[in-house]
Coordinates of C-alpha atoms in Angstrom, one line a residue:
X29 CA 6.9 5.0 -27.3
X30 CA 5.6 3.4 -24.2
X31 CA 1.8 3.3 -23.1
X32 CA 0.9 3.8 -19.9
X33 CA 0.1 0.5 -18.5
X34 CA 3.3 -0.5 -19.7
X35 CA 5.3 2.0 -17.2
X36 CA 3.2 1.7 -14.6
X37 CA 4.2 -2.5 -15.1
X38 CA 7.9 -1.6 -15.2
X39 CA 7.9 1.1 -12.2
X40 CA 5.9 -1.5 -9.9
X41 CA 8.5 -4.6 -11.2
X42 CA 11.2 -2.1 -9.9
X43 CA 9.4 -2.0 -6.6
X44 CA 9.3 -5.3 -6.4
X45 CA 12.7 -6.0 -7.1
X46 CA 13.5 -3.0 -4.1
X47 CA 11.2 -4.7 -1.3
X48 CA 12.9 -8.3 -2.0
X49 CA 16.1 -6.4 -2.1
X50 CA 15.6 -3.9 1.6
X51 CA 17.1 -1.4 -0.4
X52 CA 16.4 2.6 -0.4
X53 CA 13.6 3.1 1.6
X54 CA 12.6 -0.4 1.7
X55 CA 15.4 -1.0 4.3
X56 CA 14.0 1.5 7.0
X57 CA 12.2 -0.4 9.8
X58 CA 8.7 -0.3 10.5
X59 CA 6.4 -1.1 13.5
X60 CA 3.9 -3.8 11.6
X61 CA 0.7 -4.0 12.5
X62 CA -1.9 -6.8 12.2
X63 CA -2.8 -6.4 8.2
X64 CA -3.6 -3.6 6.6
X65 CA -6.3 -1.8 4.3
X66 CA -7.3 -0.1 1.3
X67 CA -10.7 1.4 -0.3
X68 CA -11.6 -0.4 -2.9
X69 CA -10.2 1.7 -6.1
X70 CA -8.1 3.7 -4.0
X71 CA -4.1 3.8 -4.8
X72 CA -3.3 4.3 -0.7
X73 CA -3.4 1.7 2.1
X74 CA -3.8 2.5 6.1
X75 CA -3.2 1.5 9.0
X76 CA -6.3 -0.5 10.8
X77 CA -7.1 2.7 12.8
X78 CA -6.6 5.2 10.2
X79 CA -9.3 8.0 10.3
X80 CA -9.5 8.2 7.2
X81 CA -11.0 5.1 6.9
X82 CA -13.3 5.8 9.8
X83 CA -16.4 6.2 7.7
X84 CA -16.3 3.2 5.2
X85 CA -17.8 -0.3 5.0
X86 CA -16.4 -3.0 5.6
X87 CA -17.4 -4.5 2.4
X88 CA -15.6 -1.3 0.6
X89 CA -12.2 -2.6 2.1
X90 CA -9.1 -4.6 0.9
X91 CA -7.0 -6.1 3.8
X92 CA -3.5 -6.5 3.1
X93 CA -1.5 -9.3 5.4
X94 CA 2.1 -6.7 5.2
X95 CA 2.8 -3.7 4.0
X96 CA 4.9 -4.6 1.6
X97 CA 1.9 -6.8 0.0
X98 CA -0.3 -3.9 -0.3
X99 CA 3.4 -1.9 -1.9
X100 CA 3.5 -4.7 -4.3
X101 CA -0.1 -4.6 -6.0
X102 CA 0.4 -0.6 -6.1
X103 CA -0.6 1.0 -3.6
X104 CA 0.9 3.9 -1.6
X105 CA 0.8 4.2 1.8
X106 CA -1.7 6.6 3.7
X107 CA -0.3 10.4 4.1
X108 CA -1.4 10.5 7.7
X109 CA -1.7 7.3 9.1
X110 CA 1.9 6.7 7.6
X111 CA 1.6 3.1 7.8

């Protein structure tokens, strides 16, 4: 019987493994953009012009260098920036 924390460790360590690897949809290009960010205890990251982000402090942000980084630690990208 497996906890929680435990598969969300072993479902992000297969993530991992799929960004290192290109493989599935880690192989489909993207246009990058600067960095990217977050809301502090969200699970999604944005683009930098997101609207959704439009209304938040700065101090409330996490900025990600690729969008793989911000993949890596977790988090899923934005459902309509589509970063």
């Amino acid at each position: 019987n497996i906890d929680d924390q435990t598969r969300v460790e072993q479902l992000l360590a297969a993530q991992r493994e799929a960004i290192a690897a290109k493989s599935g949809i880690w192989s489909i290009r993207h246009s990058p953009e600067e960095y990217y960010l977050a809301k502090k205890g969200s699970f999604r990251f944005h683009r930098p012009i997101c609207h959704s982000l439009q209304k938040t402090d700065y101090n409330e942000l996490v900025r990600f260098s690729t969008r793989e980084e911000a993949s890596q630690l977790g988090y899923s990208p934005c459902r309509n920036c589509h970063p």
